[in-house]
Short mmCIF file of C-alpha atoms and ligand atoms in Angstrom, two decimals:
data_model
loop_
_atom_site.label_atom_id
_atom_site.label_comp_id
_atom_site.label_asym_id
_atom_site.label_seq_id
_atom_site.Cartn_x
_atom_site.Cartn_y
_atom_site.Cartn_z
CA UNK A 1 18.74 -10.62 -15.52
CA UNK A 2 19.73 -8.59 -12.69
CA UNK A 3 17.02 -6.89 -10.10
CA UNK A 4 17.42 -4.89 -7.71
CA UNK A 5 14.27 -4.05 -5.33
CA UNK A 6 14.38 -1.23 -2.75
CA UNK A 7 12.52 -1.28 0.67
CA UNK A 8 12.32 -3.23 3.68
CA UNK A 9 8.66 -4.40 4.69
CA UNK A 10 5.99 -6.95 3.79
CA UNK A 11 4.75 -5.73 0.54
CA UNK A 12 9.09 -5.32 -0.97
CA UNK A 13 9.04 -9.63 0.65
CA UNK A 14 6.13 -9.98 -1.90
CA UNK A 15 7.22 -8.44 -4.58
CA UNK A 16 10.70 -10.12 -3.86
CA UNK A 17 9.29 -13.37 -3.42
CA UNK A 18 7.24 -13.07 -6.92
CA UNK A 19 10.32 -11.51 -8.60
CA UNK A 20 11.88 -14.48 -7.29
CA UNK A 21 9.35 -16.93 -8.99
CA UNK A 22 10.26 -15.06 -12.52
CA UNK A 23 12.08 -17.53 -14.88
CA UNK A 24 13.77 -14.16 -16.29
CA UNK A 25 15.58 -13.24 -12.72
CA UNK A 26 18.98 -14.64 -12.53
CA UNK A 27 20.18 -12.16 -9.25
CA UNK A 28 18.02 -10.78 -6.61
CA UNK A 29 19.13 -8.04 -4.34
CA UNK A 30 17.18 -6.25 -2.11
CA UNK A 31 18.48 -2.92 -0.60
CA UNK A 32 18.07 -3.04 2.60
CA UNK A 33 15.58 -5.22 2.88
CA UNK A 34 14.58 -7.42 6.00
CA UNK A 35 15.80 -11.11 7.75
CA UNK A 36 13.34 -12.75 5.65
CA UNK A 37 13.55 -11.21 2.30
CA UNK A 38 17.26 -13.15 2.81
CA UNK A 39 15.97 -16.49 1.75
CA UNK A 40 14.82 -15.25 -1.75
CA UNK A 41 17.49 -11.67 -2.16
CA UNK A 42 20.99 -10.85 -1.36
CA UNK A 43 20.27 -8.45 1.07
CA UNK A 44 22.50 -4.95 0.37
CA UNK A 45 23.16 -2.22 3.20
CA UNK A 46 21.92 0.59 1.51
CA UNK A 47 19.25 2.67 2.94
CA UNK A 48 15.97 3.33 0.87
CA UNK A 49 16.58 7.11 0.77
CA UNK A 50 20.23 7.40 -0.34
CA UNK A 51 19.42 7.50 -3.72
CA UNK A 52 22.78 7.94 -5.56
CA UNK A 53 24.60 5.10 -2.84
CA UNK A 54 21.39 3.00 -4.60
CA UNK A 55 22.15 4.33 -8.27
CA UNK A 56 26.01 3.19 -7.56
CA UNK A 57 24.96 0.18 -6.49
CA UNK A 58 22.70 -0.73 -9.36
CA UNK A 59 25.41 0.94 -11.89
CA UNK A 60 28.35 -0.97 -10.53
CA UNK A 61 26.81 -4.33 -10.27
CA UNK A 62 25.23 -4.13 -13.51
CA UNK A 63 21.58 -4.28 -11.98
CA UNK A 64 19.21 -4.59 -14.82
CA UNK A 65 16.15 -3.74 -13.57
CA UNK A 66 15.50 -1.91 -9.64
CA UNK A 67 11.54 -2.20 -8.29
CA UNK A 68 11.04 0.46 -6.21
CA UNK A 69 8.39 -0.62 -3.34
CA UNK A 70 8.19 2.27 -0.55
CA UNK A 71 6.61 5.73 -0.92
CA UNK A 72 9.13 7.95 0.66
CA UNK A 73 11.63 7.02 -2.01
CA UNK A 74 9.29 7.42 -4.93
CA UNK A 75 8.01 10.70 -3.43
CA UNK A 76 11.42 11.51 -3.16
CA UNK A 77 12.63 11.43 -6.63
CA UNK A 78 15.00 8.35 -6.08
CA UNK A 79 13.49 7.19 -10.12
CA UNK A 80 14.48 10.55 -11.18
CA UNK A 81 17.96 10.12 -10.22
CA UNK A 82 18.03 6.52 -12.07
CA UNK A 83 16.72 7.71 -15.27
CA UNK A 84 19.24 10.43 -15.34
CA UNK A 85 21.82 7.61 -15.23
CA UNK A 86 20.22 5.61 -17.54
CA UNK A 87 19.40 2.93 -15.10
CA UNK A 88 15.85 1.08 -15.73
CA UNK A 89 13.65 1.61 -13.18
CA UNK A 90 9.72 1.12 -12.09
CA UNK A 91 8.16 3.30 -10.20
CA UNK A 92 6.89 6.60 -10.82
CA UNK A 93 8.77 10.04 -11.27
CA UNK A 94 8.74 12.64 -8.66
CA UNK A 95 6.13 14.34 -11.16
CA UNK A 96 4.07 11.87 -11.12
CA UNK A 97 4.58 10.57 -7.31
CA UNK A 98 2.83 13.57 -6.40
CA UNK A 99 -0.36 12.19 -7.10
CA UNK A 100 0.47 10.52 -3.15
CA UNK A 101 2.63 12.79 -2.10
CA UNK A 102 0.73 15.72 -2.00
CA UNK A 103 -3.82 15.46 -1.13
CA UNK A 104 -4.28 18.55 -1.91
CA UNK A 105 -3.03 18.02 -5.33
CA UNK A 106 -5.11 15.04 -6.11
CA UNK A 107 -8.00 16.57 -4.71
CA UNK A 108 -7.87 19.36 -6.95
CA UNK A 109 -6.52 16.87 -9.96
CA UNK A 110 -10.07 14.83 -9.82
CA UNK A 111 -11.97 18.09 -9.36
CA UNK A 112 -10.45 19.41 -12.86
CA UNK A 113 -11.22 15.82 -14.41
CA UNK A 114 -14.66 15.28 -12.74
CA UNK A 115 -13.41 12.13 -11.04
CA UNK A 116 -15.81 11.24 -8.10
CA UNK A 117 -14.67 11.83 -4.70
CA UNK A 118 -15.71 13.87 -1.52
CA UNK A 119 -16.58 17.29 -2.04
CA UNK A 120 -13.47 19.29 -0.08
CA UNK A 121 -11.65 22.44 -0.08
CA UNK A 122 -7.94 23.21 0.34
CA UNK A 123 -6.26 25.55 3.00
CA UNK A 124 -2.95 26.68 4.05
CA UNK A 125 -4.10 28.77 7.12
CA UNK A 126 -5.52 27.89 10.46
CA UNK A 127 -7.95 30.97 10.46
CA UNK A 128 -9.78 30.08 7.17
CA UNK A 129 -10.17 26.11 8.12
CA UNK A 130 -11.45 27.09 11.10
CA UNK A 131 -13.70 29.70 9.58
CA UNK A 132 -15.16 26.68 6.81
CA UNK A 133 -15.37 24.16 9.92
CA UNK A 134 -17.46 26.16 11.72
CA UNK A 135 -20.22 26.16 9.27
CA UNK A 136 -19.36 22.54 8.31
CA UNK A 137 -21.58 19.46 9.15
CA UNK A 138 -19.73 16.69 11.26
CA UNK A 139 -18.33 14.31 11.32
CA UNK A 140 -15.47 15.74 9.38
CA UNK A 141 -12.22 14.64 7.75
CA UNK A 142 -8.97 16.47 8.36
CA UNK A 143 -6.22 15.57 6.31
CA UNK A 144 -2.40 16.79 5.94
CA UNK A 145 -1.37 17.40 2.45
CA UNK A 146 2.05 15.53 2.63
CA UNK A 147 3.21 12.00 3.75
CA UNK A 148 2.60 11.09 7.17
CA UNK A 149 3.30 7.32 8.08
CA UNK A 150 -0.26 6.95 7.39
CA UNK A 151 -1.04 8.81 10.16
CA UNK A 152 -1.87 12.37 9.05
CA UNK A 153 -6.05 11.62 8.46
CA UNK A 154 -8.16 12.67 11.34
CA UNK A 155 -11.58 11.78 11.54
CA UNK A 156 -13.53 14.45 13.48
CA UNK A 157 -17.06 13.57 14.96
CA UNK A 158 -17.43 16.78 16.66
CA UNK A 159 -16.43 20.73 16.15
CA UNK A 160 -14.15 20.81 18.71
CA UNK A 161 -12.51 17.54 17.77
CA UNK A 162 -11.84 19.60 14.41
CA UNK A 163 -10.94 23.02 16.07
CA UNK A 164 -8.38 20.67 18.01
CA UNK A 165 -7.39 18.72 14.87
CA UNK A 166 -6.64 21.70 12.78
CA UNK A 167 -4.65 22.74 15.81
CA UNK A 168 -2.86 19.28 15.72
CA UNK A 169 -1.91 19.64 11.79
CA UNK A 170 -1.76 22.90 11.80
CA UNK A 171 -0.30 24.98 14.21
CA UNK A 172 1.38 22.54 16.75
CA UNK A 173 2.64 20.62 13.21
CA UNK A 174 2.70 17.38 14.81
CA UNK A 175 3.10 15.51 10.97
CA UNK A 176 5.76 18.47 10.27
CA UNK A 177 5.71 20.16 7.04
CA UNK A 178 3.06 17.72 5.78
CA UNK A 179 0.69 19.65 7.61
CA UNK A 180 1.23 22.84 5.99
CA UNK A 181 -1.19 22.84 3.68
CA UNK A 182 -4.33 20.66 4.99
CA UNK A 183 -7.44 19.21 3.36
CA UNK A 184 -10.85 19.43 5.04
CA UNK A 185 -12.96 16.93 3.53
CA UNK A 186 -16.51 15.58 3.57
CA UNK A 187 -16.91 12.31 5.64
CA UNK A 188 -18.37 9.12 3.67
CA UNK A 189 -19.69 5.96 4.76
CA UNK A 190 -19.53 2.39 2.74
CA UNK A 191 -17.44 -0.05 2.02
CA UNK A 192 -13.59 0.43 1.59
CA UNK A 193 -11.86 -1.73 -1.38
CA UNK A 194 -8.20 -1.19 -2.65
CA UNK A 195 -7.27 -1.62 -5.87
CA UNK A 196 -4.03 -1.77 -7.43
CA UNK A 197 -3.13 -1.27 -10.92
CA UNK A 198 -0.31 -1.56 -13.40
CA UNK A 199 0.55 2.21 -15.43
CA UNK A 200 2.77 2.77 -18.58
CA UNK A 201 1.86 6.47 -18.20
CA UNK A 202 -1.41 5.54 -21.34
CA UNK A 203 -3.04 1.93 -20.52
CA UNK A 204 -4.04 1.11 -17.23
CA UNK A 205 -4.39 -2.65 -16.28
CA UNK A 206 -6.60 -3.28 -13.08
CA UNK A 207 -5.41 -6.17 -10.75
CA UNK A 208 -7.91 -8.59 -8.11
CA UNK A 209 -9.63 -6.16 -5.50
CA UNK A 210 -8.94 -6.41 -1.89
CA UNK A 211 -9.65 -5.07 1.91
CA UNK A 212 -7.34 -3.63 4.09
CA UNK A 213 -8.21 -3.42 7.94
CA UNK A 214 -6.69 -0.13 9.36
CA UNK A 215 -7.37 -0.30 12.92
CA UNK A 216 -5.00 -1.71 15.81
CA UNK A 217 -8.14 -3.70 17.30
CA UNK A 218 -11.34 -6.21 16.67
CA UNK A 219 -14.16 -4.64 15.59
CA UNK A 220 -12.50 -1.43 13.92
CA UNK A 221 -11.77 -0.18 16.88
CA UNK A 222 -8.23 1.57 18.47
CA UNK A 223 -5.61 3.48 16.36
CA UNK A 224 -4.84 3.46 12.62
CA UNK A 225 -2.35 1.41 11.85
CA UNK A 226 -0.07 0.75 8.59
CA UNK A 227 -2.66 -2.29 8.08
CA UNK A 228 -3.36 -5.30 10.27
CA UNK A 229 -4.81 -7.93 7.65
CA UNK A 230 -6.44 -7.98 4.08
CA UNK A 231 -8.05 -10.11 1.74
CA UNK A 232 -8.58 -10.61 -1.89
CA UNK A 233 -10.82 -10.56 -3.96
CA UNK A 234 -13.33 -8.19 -2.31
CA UNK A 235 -17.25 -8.92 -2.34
CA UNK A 236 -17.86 -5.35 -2.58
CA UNK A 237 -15.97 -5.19 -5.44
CA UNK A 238 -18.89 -6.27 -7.83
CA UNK A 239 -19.03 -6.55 -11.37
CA UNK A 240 -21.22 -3.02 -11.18
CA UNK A 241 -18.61 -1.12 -9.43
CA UNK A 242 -15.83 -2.36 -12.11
CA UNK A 243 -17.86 -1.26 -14.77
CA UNK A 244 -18.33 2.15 -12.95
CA UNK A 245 -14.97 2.68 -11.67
CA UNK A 246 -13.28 1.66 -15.51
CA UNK A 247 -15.29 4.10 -16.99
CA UNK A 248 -15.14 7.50 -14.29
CA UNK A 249 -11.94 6.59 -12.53
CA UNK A 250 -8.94 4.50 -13.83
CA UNK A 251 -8.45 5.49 -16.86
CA UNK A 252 -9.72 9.45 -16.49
CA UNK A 253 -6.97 9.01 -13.77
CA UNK A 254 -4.41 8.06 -16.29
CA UNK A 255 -5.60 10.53 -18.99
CA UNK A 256 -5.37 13.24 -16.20
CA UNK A 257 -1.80 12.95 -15.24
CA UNK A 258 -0.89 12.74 -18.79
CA UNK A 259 -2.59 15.92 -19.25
CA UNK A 260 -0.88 17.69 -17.08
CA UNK A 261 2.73 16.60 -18.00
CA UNK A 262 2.78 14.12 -15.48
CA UNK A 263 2.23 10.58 -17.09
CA UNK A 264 2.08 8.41 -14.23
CA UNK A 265 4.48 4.67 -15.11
CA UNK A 266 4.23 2.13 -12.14
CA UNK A 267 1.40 1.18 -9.48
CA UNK A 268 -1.63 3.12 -8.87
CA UNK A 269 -3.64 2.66 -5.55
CA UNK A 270 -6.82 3.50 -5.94
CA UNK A 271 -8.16 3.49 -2.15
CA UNK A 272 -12.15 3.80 -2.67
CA UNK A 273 -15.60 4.16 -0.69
CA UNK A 274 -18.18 2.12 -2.34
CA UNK A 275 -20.93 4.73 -1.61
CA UNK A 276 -24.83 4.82 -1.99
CA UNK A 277 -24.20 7.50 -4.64
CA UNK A 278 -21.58 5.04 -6.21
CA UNK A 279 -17.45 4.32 -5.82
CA UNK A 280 -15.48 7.72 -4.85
CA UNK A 281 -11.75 7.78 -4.28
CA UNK A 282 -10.77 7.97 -1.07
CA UNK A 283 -6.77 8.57 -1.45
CA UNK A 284 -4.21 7.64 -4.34
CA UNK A 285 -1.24 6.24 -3.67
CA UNK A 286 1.87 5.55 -6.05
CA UNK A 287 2.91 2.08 -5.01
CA UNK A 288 1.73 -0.95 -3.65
CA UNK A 289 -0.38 -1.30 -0.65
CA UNK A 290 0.95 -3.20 2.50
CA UNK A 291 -0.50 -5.49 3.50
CA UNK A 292 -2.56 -5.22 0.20
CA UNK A 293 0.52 -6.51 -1.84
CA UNK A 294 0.43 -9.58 0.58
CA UNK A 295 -2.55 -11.28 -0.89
CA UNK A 296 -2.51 -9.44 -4.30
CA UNK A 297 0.91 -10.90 -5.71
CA UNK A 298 0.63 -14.45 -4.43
CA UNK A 299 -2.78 -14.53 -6.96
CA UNK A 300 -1.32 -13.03 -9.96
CA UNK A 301 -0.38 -15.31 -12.95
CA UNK A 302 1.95 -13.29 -14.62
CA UNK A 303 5.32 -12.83 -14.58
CA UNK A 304 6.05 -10.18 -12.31
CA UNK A 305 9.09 -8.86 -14.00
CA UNK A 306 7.52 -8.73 -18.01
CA UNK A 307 4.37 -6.62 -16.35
CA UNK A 308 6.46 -4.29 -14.59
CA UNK A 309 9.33 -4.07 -17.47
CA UNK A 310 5.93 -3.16 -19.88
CA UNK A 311 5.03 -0.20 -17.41
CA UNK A 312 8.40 0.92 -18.09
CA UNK A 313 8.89 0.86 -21.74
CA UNK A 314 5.27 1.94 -22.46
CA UNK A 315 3.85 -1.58 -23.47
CA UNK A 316 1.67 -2.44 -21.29
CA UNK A 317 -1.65 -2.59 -23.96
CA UNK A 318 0.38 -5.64 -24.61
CA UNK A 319 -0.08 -7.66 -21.21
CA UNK A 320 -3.12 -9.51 -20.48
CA UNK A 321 -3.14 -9.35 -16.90
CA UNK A 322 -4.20 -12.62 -15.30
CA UNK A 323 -5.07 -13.50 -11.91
CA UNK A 324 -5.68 -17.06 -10.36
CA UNK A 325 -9.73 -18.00 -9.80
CA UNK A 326 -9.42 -18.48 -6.07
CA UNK A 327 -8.80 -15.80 -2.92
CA UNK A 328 -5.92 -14.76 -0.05
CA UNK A 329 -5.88 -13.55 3.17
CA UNK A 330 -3.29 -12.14 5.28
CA UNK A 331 -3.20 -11.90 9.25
CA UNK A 332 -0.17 -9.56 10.34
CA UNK A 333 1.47 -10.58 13.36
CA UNK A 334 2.35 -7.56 15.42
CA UNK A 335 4.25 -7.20 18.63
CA UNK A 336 1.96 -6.37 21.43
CA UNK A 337 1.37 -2.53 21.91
CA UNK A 338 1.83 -1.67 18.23
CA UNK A 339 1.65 1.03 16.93
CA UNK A 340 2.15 3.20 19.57
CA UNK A 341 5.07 1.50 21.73
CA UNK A 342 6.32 -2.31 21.87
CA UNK A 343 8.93 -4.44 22.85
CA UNK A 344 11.34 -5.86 20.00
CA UNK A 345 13.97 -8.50 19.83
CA UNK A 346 12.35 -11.93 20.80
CA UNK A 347 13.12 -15.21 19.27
CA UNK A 348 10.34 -16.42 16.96
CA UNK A 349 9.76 -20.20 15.94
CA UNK A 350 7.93 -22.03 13.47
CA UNK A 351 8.86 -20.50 10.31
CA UNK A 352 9.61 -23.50 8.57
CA UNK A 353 6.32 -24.54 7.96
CA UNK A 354 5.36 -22.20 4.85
CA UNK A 355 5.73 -23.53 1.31
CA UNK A 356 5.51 -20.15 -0.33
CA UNK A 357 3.06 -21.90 -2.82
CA UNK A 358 -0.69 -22.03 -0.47
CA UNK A 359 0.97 -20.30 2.67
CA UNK A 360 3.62 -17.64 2.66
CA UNK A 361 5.00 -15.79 5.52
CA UNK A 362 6.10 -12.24 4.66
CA UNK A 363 8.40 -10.75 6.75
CA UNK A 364 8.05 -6.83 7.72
CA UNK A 365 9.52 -6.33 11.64
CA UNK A 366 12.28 -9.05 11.68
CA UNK A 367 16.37 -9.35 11.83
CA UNK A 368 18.59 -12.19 12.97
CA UNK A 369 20.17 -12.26 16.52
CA UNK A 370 23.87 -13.03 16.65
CA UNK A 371 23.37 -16.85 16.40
CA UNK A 372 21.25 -16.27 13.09
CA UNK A 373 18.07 -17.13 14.68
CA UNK A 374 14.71 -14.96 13.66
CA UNK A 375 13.63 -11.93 15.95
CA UNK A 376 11.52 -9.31 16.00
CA UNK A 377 12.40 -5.89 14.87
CA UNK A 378 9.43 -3.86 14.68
CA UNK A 379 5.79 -2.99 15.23
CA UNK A 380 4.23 -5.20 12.36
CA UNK A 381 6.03 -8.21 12.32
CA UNK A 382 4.78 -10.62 9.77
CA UNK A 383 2.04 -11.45 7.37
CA UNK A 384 0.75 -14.60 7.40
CA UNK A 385 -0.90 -15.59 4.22
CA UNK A 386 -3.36 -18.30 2.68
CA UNK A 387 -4.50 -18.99 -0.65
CA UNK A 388 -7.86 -21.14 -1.02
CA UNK A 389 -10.73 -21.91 -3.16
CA UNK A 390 -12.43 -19.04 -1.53
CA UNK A 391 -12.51 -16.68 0.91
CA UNK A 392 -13.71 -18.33 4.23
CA UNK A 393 -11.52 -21.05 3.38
CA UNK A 394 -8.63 -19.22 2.78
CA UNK A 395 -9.49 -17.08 5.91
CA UNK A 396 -9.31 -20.52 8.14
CA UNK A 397 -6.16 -21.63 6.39
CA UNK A 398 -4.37 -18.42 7.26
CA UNK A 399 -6.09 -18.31 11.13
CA UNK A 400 -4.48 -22.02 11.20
CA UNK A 401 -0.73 -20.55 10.17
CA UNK A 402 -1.08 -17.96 12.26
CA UNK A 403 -0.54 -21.07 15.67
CA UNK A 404 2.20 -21.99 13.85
CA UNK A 405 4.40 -19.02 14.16
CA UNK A 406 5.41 -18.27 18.00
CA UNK A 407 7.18 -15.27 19.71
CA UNK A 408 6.52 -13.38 23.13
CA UNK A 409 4.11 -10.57 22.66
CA UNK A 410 2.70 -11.73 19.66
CA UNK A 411 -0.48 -9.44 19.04
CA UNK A 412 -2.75 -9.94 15.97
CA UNK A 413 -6.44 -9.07 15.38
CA UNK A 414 -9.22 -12.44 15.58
CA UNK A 415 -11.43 -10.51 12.78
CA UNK A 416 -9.54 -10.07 9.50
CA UNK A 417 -12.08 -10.93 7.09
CA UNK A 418 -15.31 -10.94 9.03
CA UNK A 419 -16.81 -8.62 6.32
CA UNK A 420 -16.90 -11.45 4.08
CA UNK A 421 -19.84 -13.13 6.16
CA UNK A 422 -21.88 -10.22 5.58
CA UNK A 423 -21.18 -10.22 1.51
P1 AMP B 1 -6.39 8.02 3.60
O1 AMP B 1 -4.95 7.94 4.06
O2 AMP B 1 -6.73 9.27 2.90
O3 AMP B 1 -6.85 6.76 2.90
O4 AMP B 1 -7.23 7.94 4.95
C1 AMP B 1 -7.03 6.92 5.90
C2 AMP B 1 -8.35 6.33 6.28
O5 AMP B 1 -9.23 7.32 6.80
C3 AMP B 1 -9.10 5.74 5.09
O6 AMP B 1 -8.68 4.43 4.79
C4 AMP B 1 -10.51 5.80 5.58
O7 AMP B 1 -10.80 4.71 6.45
C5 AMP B 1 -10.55 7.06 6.38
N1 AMP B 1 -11.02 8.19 5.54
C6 AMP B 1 -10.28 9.01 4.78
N2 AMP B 1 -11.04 9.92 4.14
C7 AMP B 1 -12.30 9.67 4.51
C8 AMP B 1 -13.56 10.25 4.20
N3 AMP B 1 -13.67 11.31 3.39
N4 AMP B 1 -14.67 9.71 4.76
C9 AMP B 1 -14.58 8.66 5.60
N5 AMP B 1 -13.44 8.07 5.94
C10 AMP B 1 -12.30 8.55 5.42
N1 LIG B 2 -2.50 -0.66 3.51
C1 LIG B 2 -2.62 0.68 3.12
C2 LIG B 2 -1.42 1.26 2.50
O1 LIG B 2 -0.52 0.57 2.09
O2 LIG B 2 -1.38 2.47 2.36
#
């Protein structure tokens, strides 16, 4: 068959690179995609958010199947527009994207369906947040309702960090219309774990945990970034939790969207906050994580393309969902001064050396330079990942890749995984 999947970063070069791997893919094009994603996907020039130049393409080249990987799109509507042309598509629909697109919604979705998260309260005016953070105990969490690069959570230790952050979101708009409508929510401490999951809009199917590390710099300290490592599975993620979080979250998730005419079909993110009081959900989000994807896919035994086809046609009680016994980790490569500013466009070397089978290389920031050599092209440049029997193992395989791979201004953190020595 023909697939088509839509977004440029790390996590589309993993699911390209598994959808690659499927005995059922004959053609694999990847709109627009990245230099790397070119050694497994015909690479078309199509951006992620012209939806119908997308639906043409997919329509005129007979594209059987289209993954989409990014959130704008989804958020968007771009599945929408494919279903309306009959074109077969995973991902959710705009309905149900909403359950990332908009905080306020899913806060007020798991208060209706008593799903365990921070107690919070909605506003759409400056005066009444301010009014509720006065009387509020710090620290505090500020969050714009819509999408924001990742970028629109502010974590406020004193009052007037929060008079100035509802300032920030609110009046002076600096995430645009995403701040319109803002979330002020209680701050938690714990252990964060991601976990992905599979959706046919009834049957959930949970895949291996993993740990995403926000921050720009060692120790958790400096700016939030997209994500600057993970691993999988996560310690924290013990056998107690699962049991918890399959009985109060995933599928009362599910069941909830359903409920409300929105049955969710394609990945759920479930970011949580293994508490003292027990797992609470953080933040959904409607696709895969990145750099989560990164050591999620390489572990997963199925084919990629029958699991997502079964989210689609609402057979997914029909997949056992099978992951291999060992763990992943990935160490982004950034380019020095990411994310705030950075120099692009350097030559990088030893690419050759990953067999896409123990040790992958996922591309994010890259392009080719007129002579078809490998440069950077953005903030987070690659993802260097290792598979191993376990998790300090597979930490030191993917520290030893990482001297393998060379460019000027290469910037990466020396901790990824360091919270598995305190499991
Ligand atoms: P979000 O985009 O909602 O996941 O927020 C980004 C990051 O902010 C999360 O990964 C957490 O590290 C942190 N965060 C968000 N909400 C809270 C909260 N209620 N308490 C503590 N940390 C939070
Ligand atoms: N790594 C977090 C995210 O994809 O949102």
């Amino acid at each position: 068959m023909k697939v088509l999947v839509v977004g440029s970063g790390g996590r589309e070069h993993a699911i390209c690179m598994a959808a690659s791997q499927s005995k059922r893919v004959d053609e694999l094009y990847c709109a627009p995609g990245n230099a790397g994603i070119s050694e497994v996907a015909k690479l078309v020039p199509i951006k992620a958010m012209e939806f119908d130049k997308l639906a043409d393409f997919a329509a005129d080249n007979d594209i059987d199947f289209t993954i989409i990987g990014m959130d704008d799109p989804l958020v968007g509507g771009i599945v929408d527009v494919f279903n309306k042309r009959g074109l077969k598509c995973f991902g959710p629909d705009k309905k149900a994207a909403i359950l990332e697109g908009s905080k306020a919604f899913s806060k007020d979705l798991m208060k209706k369906y008593n799903i365990p998260t921070a107690a919070y309260e909605n506003f759409d005016n400056a005066d009444d947040a301010t009014a509720y953070i006065k009387k509020a105990k710090m620290p505090i969490v500020l969050k714009a309702d819509g999408l924001a690069l990742g970028k629109g959570v502010l974590i406020c230790n004193t009052l007037d960090e929060a008079l100035e952050g509802v300032k920030t979101i609110m009046q002076d708009k600096k995430f645009g219309d995403a701040g319109s409508t803002m979330v002020v929510e209680e701050f938690m401490t714990g252990h964060e774990v991601s976990v992905l999951s599979f959706c046919d809009g009834k049957t959930i199917k949970i895949m291996s945990s993993s740990q995403d590390h926000k921050r720009a710099k060692d120790g958790d300290t400096g700016l939030n970034t997209g994500g600057m490592g993970t691993f999988s599975p996560s310690p924290f993620y013990t056998d107690e939790v699962d049991k918890f979080c399959k009985k109060n979250i995933y599928q009362a998730t599910v069941d909830a969207m359903a409920k409300e005419g929105r049955a969710f079909k394609g990945v759920i993110f479930f970011g949580l906050m293994i508490t003292e009081d027990g797992p609470k959900v953080l933040e959904y989000n409607a696709r895969f994580g990145d750099p989560e994807a990164q050591v999620v896919l390489p572990r997963m035994k199925n084919d990629i393309i029958d699991v997502m086809e079964a989210c689609v046609d609402g057979t997914l009680d029909k997949i056992d969902l099978e992951f291999e016994d060992n763990a992943a980790v990935c160490v982004v490569l950034a380019s020095d001064g990411y994310p705030v500013s950075y120099e692009k466009g350097f030559k990088i070397s030893g690419l050759d050396k990953f067999d896409n089978k123990e040790y992958y290389c996922f591309h994010a920031g890259t392009a080719f330079d007129d002579d078809g050599n490998f440069i950077t092209n953005g903030g987070r440049v690659l993802g260097v990942t290792a598979k191993g029997e376990d998790l300090i193992t597979a930490r030191k395989k993917a520290y030893d890749a990482t001297d393998w791979i060379q460019f000027d201004n290469k910037y990466m953190r020396h901790d990824i995984g360091k919270a598995i020595d305190e499991a």
